[in-house]
PDB file of C-alpha atoms in Angstrom:
ATOM      1  CA  UNK R 233    -207.418 -50.032 116.907  1.00 64.00           C
ATOM      2  CA  UNK R 234    -210.855 -47.585 115.677  1.00 70.00           C
ATOM      3  CA  UNK R 235    -209.602 -45.052 118.158  1.00 69.00           C
ATOM      4  CA  UNK R 236    -206.013 -45.414 116.544  1.00 61.00           C
ATOM      5  CA  UNK R 237    -207.308 -44.455 113.284  1.00 69.00           C
ATOM      6  CA  UNK R 238    -208.897 -41.733 115.047  1.00 67.00           C
ATOM      7  CA  UNK R 239    -205.675 -40.335 116.400  1.00 63.00           C
ATOM      8  CA  UNK R 240    -203.615 -40.576 113.758  1.00 62.00           C
ATOM      9  CA  UNK R 241    -206.404 -38.798 111.261  1.00 56.00           C
ATOM     10  CA  UNK R 242    -206.073 -36.008 114.178  1.00 59.00           C
ATOM     11  CA  UNK R 243    -202.218 -35.908 113.805  1.00 58.00           C
ATOM     12  CA  UNK R 244    -202.403 -35.485 110.713  1.00 55.00           C
ATOM     13  CA  UNK R 245    -204.281 -33.575 110.100  1.00 59.00           C
ATOM     14  CA  UNK R 246    -206.796 -31.099 113.489  1.00 59.00           C
ATOM     15  CA  UNK R 247    -209.175 -30.239 112.522  1.00 61.00           C
ATOM     16  CA  UNK R 248    -210.093 -32.858 109.500  1.00 61.00           C
ATOM     17  CA  UNK R 249    -213.162 -33.722 111.280  1.00 60.00           C
ATOM     18  CA  UNK R 250    -214.127 -30.870 111.777  1.00 60.00           C
ATOM     19  CA  UNK R 251    -214.192 -29.649 108.351  1.00 60.00           C
ATOM     20  CA  UNK R 252    -215.083 -32.828 106.312  1.00 62.00           C
ATOM     21  CA  UNK R 253    -217.516 -35.059 108.400  1.00 63.00           C
ATOM     22  CA  UNK R 254    -218.988 -31.119 110.220  1.00 59.00           C
ATOM     23  CA  UNK R 255    -218.334 -32.732 113.966  1.00 54.00           C
ATOM     24  CA  UNK R 256    -218.393 -29.081 115.395  1.00 55.00           C
ATOM     25  CA  UNK R 257    -219.241 -26.519 112.384  1.00 60.00           C
ATOM     26  CA  UNK R 258    -220.342 -26.489 108.898  1.00 61.00           C
ATOM     27  CA  UNK R 259    -218.055 -25.897 106.027  1.00 62.00           C
ATOM     28  CA  UNK R 260    -218.555 -25.165 103.106  1.00 70.00           C
ATOM     29  CA  UNK R 261    -218.294 -27.456  99.790  1.00 74.00           C
ATOM     30  CA  UNK R 262    -216.145 -25.046  97.788  1.00 79.00           C
ATOM     31  CA  UNK R 263    -213.688 -25.131 101.075  1.00 74.00           C
ATOM     32  CA  UNK R 264    -213.234 -28.163 101.408  1.00 74.00           C
ATOM     33  CA  UNK R 265    -212.607 -28.981  98.145  1.00 81.00           C
ATOM     34  CA  UNK R 266    -209.962 -26.541  97.891  1.00 78.00           C
ATOM     35  CA  UNK R 267    -208.446 -28.159 101.328  1.00 74.00           C
ATOM     36  CA  UNK R 268    -208.481 -30.972  99.781  1.00 78.00           C
ATOM     37  CA  UNK R 269    -206.982 -30.379  96.889  1.00 84.00           C
ATOM     38  CA  UNK R 270    -204.388 -28.431  98.615  1.00 79.00           C
ATOM     39  CA  UNK R 271    -205.372 -24.990  96.717  1.00 80.00           C
ATOM     40  CA  UNK R 272    -206.759 -22.651  99.907  1.00 74.00           C
ATOM     41  CA  UNK R 273    -206.426 -19.099  98.363  1.00 76.00           C
ATOM     42  CA  UNK R 274    -204.431 -17.280 100.845  1.00 71.00           C
ATOM     43  CA  UNK R 275    -205.957 -13.573 102.152  1.00 73.00           C
ATOM     44  CA  UNK R 276    -203.801 -10.345 101.054  1.00 77.00           C
ATOM     45  CA  UNK R 277    -201.942  -8.930 103.752  1.00 81.00           C
ATOM     46  CA  UNK R 278    -200.526  -6.635 102.135  1.00 84.00           C
ATOM     47  CA  UNK R 279    -202.092  -3.350  99.684  1.00 83.00           C
ATOM     48  CA  UNK R 280    -199.143  -2.508  97.375  1.00 84.00           C
ATOM     49  CA  UNK R 281    -200.897   0.115  96.517  1.00 81.00           C
ATOM     50  CA  UNK R 282    -202.335   1.759  99.285  1.00 82.00           C
ATOM     51  CA  UNK R 283    -198.853   1.308 101.094  1.00 87.00           C
ATOM     52  CA  UNK R 284    -196.589   4.190 100.658  1.00 86.00           C
ATOM     53  CA  UNK R 285    -193.450   2.111 101.442  1.00 88.00           C
ATOM     54  CA  UNK R 286    -192.002   4.237 104.777  1.00 86.00           C
ATOM     55  CA  UNK R 287    -190.677   1.102 106.401  1.00 88.00           C
ATOM     56  CA  UNK R 288    -192.798   1.891 109.726  1.00 87.00           C
ATOM     57  CA  UNK R 289    -194.679  -0.878 109.928  1.00 89.00           C
ATOM     58  CA  UNK R 290    -191.374  -3.321 109.625  1.00 91.00           C
ATOM     59  CA  UNK R 291    -189.846  -1.388 112.160  1.00 89.00           C
ATOM     60  CA  UNK R 292    -192.283  -1.918 114.312  1.00 89.00           C
ATOM     61  CA  UNK R 293    -191.903  -4.859 114.341  1.00 91.00           C
ATOM     62  CA  UNK R 294    -191.247  -6.654 117.454  1.00 91.00           C
ATOM     63  CA  UNK R 295    -190.389 -11.105 115.536  1.00 93.00           C
ATOM     64  CA  UNK R 296    -188.778  -9.165 112.361  1.00 93.00           C
ATOM     65  CA  UNK R 297    -191.926 -10.966 110.282  1.00 92.00           C
ATOM     66  CA  UNK R 298    -191.387  -7.817 108.022  1.00 92.00           C
ATOM     67  CA  UNK R 299    -189.146  -7.300 104.645  1.00 94.00           C
ATOM     68  CA  UNK R 300    -189.465  -4.488 102.975  1.00 93.00           C
ATOM     69  CA  UNK R 301    -189.167  -6.046  99.277  1.00 94.00           C
ATOM     70  CA  UNK R 302    -188.075  -3.904  96.616  1.00 94.00           C
ATOM     71  CA  UNK R 303    -190.072  -2.794  93.090  1.00 92.00           C
ATOM     72  CA  UNK R 304    -188.927  -3.085  89.730  1.00 93.00           C
ATOM     73  CA  UNK R 305    -190.205  -0.134  88.524  1.00 92.00           C
ATOM     74  CA  UNK R 306    -190.923   2.691  91.328  1.00 91.00           C
ATOM     75  CA  UNK R 307    -193.567   4.540  91.977  1.00 88.00           C
ATOM     76  CA  UNK R 308    -194.132   8.486  92.398  1.00 86.00           C
ATOM     77  CA  UNK R 309    -196.675   9.347  94.991  1.00 82.00           C
ATOM     78  CA  UNK R 310    -196.337  12.771  95.521  1.00 78.00           C
ATOM     79  CA  UNK R 311    -193.785  15.578  95.122  1.00 81.00           C
ATOM     80  CA  UNK R 312    -190.577  14.570  96.809  1.00 78.00           C
ATOM     81  CA  UNK R 313    -192.674  11.011  97.968  1.00 79.00           C
ATOM     82  CA  UNK R 314    -191.158   8.042  96.190  1.00 86.00           C
ATOM     83  CA  UNK R 315    -192.627   4.905  97.160  1.00 87.00           C
ATOM     84  CA  UNK R 316    -189.764   2.429  96.040  1.00 91.00           C
ATOM     85  CA  UNK R 317    -190.636  -0.941  98.509  1.00 92.00           C
ATOM     86  CA  UNK R 318    -193.055  -2.307 100.295  1.00 92.00           C
ATOM     87  CA  UNK R 319    -193.305  -5.367 102.884  1.00 92.00           C
ATOM     88  CA  UNK R 320    -193.846  -8.148 103.280  1.00 92.00           C
ATOM     89  CA  UNK R 321    -194.509 -10.931 105.940  1.00 90.00           C
ATOM     90  CA  UNK R 322    -193.316 -13.891 107.252  1.00 89.00           C
ATOM     91  CA  UNK R 323    -196.421 -16.195 108.513  1.00 84.00           C
ATOM     92  CA  UNK R 324    -193.694 -18.086 110.253  1.00 86.00           C
ATOM     93  CA  UNK R 325    -192.361 -15.320 112.420  1.00 89.00           C
ATOM     94  CA  UNK R 326    -195.535 -12.517 112.694  1.00 88.00           C
ATOM     95  CA  UNK R 327    -197.490 -13.270 115.920  1.00 88.00           C
ATOM     96  CA  UNK R 328    -200.666 -11.590 115.223  1.00 86.00           C
ATOM     97  CA  UNK R 329    -200.148  -8.234 117.074  1.00 87.00           C
ATOM     98  CA  UNK R 330    -200.923  -5.477 115.494  1.00 87.00           C
ATOM     99  CA  UNK R 331    -197.975  -3.462 115.642  1.00 88.00           C
ATOM    100  CA  UNK R 332    -197.613  -3.151 111.563  1.00 88.00           C
ATOM    101  CA  UNK R 333    -201.604  -2.098 111.700  1.00 87.00           C
ATOM    102  CA  UNK R 334    -201.334  -0.063 113.682  1.00 86.00           C
ATOM    103  CA  UNK R 335    -197.807   2.067 113.283  1.00 84.00           C
ATOM    104  CA  UNK R 336    -198.627   1.953 109.862  1.00 85.00           C
ATOM    105  CA  UNK R 337    -199.442   5.912 108.352  1.00 81.00           C
ATOM    106  CA  UNK R 338    -202.423   5.263 106.493  1.00 79.00           C
ATOM    107  CA  UNK R 339    -204.118   4.157 109.647  1.00 80.00           C
ATOM    108  CA  UNK R 340    -203.152   6.386 112.618  1.00 73.00           C
ATOM    109  CA  UNK R 341    -202.287   9.423 110.597  1.00 72.00           C
ATOM    110  CA  UNK R 342    -205.976   9.657 108.344  1.00 71.00           C
ATOM    111  CA  UNK R 343    -207.891   7.321 109.825  1.00 74.00           C
ATOM    112  CA  UNK R 344    -208.015   4.424 106.247  1.00 75.00           C
ATOM    113  CA  UNK R 345    -208.002   1.081 106.455  1.00 76.00           C
ATOM    114  CA  UNK R 346    -203.743   0.172 107.280  1.00 76.00           C
ATOM    115  CA  UNK R 347    -202.126  -0.609 103.726  1.00 79.00           C
ATOM    116  CA  UNK R 348    -201.275  -3.971 106.374  1.00 81.00           C
ATOM    117  CA  UNK R 349    -202.755  -6.177 108.413  1.00 75.00           C
ATOM    118  CA  UNK R 350    -201.447  -9.523 109.935  1.00 71.00           C
ATOM    119  CA  UNK R 351    -205.270 -11.271 108.611  1.00 69.00           C
ATOM    120  CA  UNK R 352    -206.597  -9.830 105.860  1.00 69.00           C
ATOM    121  CA  UNK R 353    -205.887  -6.006 104.495  1.00 57.00           C
ATOM    122  CA  UNK R 354    -209.329  -6.646 102.683  1.00 60.00           C
ATOM    123  CA  UNK R 355    -210.864  -4.383  99.133  1.00 63.00           C
ATOM    124  CA  UNK R 356    -209.732  -1.265  99.218  1.00 62.00           C
ATOM    125  CA  UNK R 357    -209.948   1.741  96.363  1.00 67.00           C
ATOM    126  CA  UNK R 358    -207.643   4.216  97.417  1.00 65.00           C
ATOM    127  CA  UNK R 359    -205.181   7.229  95.446  1.00 68.00           C
ATOM    128  CA  UNK R 360    -202.912   7.784  98.293  1.00 67.00           C
ATOM    129  CA  UNK R 361    -201.195  10.585  96.895  1.00 67.00           C
ATOM    130  CA  UNK R 362    -204.745  12.835  97.705  1.00 69.00           C
ATOM    131  CA  UNK R 363    -204.291  10.836 101.773  1.00 64.00           C
ATOM    132  CA  UNK R 364    -200.124  12.215 101.781  1.00 68.00           C
ATOM    133  CA  UNK R 365    -201.073  15.704 100.424  1.00 70.00           C
ATOM    134  CA  UNK R 366    -203.941  16.393 103.412  1.00 69.00           C
ATOM    135  CA  UNK R 367    -203.162  17.882 106.611  1.00 67.00           C
ATOM    136  CA  UNK R 368    -204.049  15.483 109.575  1.00 65.00           C
ATOM    137  CA  UNK R 369    -204.534  16.447 113.294  1.00 69.00           C
ATOM    138  CA  UNK R 370    -202.042  14.000 115.733  1.00 69.00           C
ATOM    139  CA  UNK R 371    -201.161  14.860 119.268  1.00 74.00           C
ATOM    140  CA  UNK R 372    -197.840  15.697 119.197  1.00 77.00           C
ATOM    141  CA  UNK R 373    -196.643  12.578 121.840  1.00 78.00           C
ATOM    142  CA  UNK R 374    -198.573   9.684 119.069  1.00 74.00           C
ATOM    143  CA  UNK R 375    -197.003  11.857 116.620  1.00 74.00           C
ATOM    144  CA  UNK R 376    -193.216  10.993 118.476  1.00 76.00           C
ATOM    145  CA  UNK R 377    -194.973   7.360 119.191  1.00 75.00           C
ATOM    146  CA  UNK R 378    -194.581   6.654 115.150  1.00 73.00           C
ATOM    147  CA  UNK R 379    -191.927   9.323 113.879  1.00 73.00           C
ATOM    148  CA  UNK R 380    -189.096   7.290 115.448  1.00 73.00           C
ATOM    149  CA  UNK R 381    -190.261   3.714 113.139  1.00 69.00           C
ATOM    150  CA  UNK R 382    -190.836   5.761 110.073  1.00 70.00           C
ATOM    151  CA  UNK R 383    -187.421   5.037 107.591  1.00 59.00           C
ATOM    152  CA  UNK R 384    -188.725   8.463 105.652  1.00 56.00           C
ATOM    153  CA  UNK R 385    -190.240  11.070 107.007  1.00 56.00           C
ATOM    154  CA  UNK R 386    -192.084  12.581 104.392  1.00 56.00           C
ATOM    155  CA  UNK R 387    -194.678  12.002 105.699  1.00 57.00           C
ATOM    156  CA  UNK R 388    -194.963  13.713 108.236  1.00 60.00           C
ATOM    157  CA  UNK R 389    -194.403  17.570 106.349  1.00 59.00           C
ATOM    158  CA  UNK R 390    -198.071  17.966 106.399  1.00 54.00           C
ATOM    159  CA  UNK R 391    -198.807  17.973 110.070  1.00 56.00           C
ATOM    160  CA  UNK R 392    -202.563  20.415 111.290  1.00 55.00           C
ATOM    161  CA  UNK R 393    -200.185  23.263 113.599  1.00 54.00           C
ATOM    162  CA  UNK R 394    -203.300  24.088 117.151  1.00 48.00           C
ATOM    163  CA  UNK R 395    -204.427  20.332 117.699  1.00 45.00           C
TER     164      UNK R 395
END
């Protein structure tokens, strides 16, 4: 009977033993309380302020786990560049391949933290319009790969020649 209860508990909540009884690691009290009350806060996976709305992440996603949602109020980033959409990750479809992060122009062209990340985007304070005005160096073959996934190629206007 004891084994049957153990199987039922572990089947209902696989991590029950580990979280509440520290079977193989210790979970802090705040996290235990959040889990028990079903109030765990999920980390941000998209930094909307750092995103430029190019839809490269949605176009490169192999499982179509990223959809672009329209912004209620479009944001002018630079002359000729208005952000009118941002990505949203559908977690049930995401296979955590990191293509979205790796193809994000903020990461791949400017070397900054990407505006999208399957696990957690983290905290960042960036002025995207500053980056879009700076020239960047990148090889032509890498630029070709990135460019084929961008809906709007405006971000590519500042490629620095002579690499």
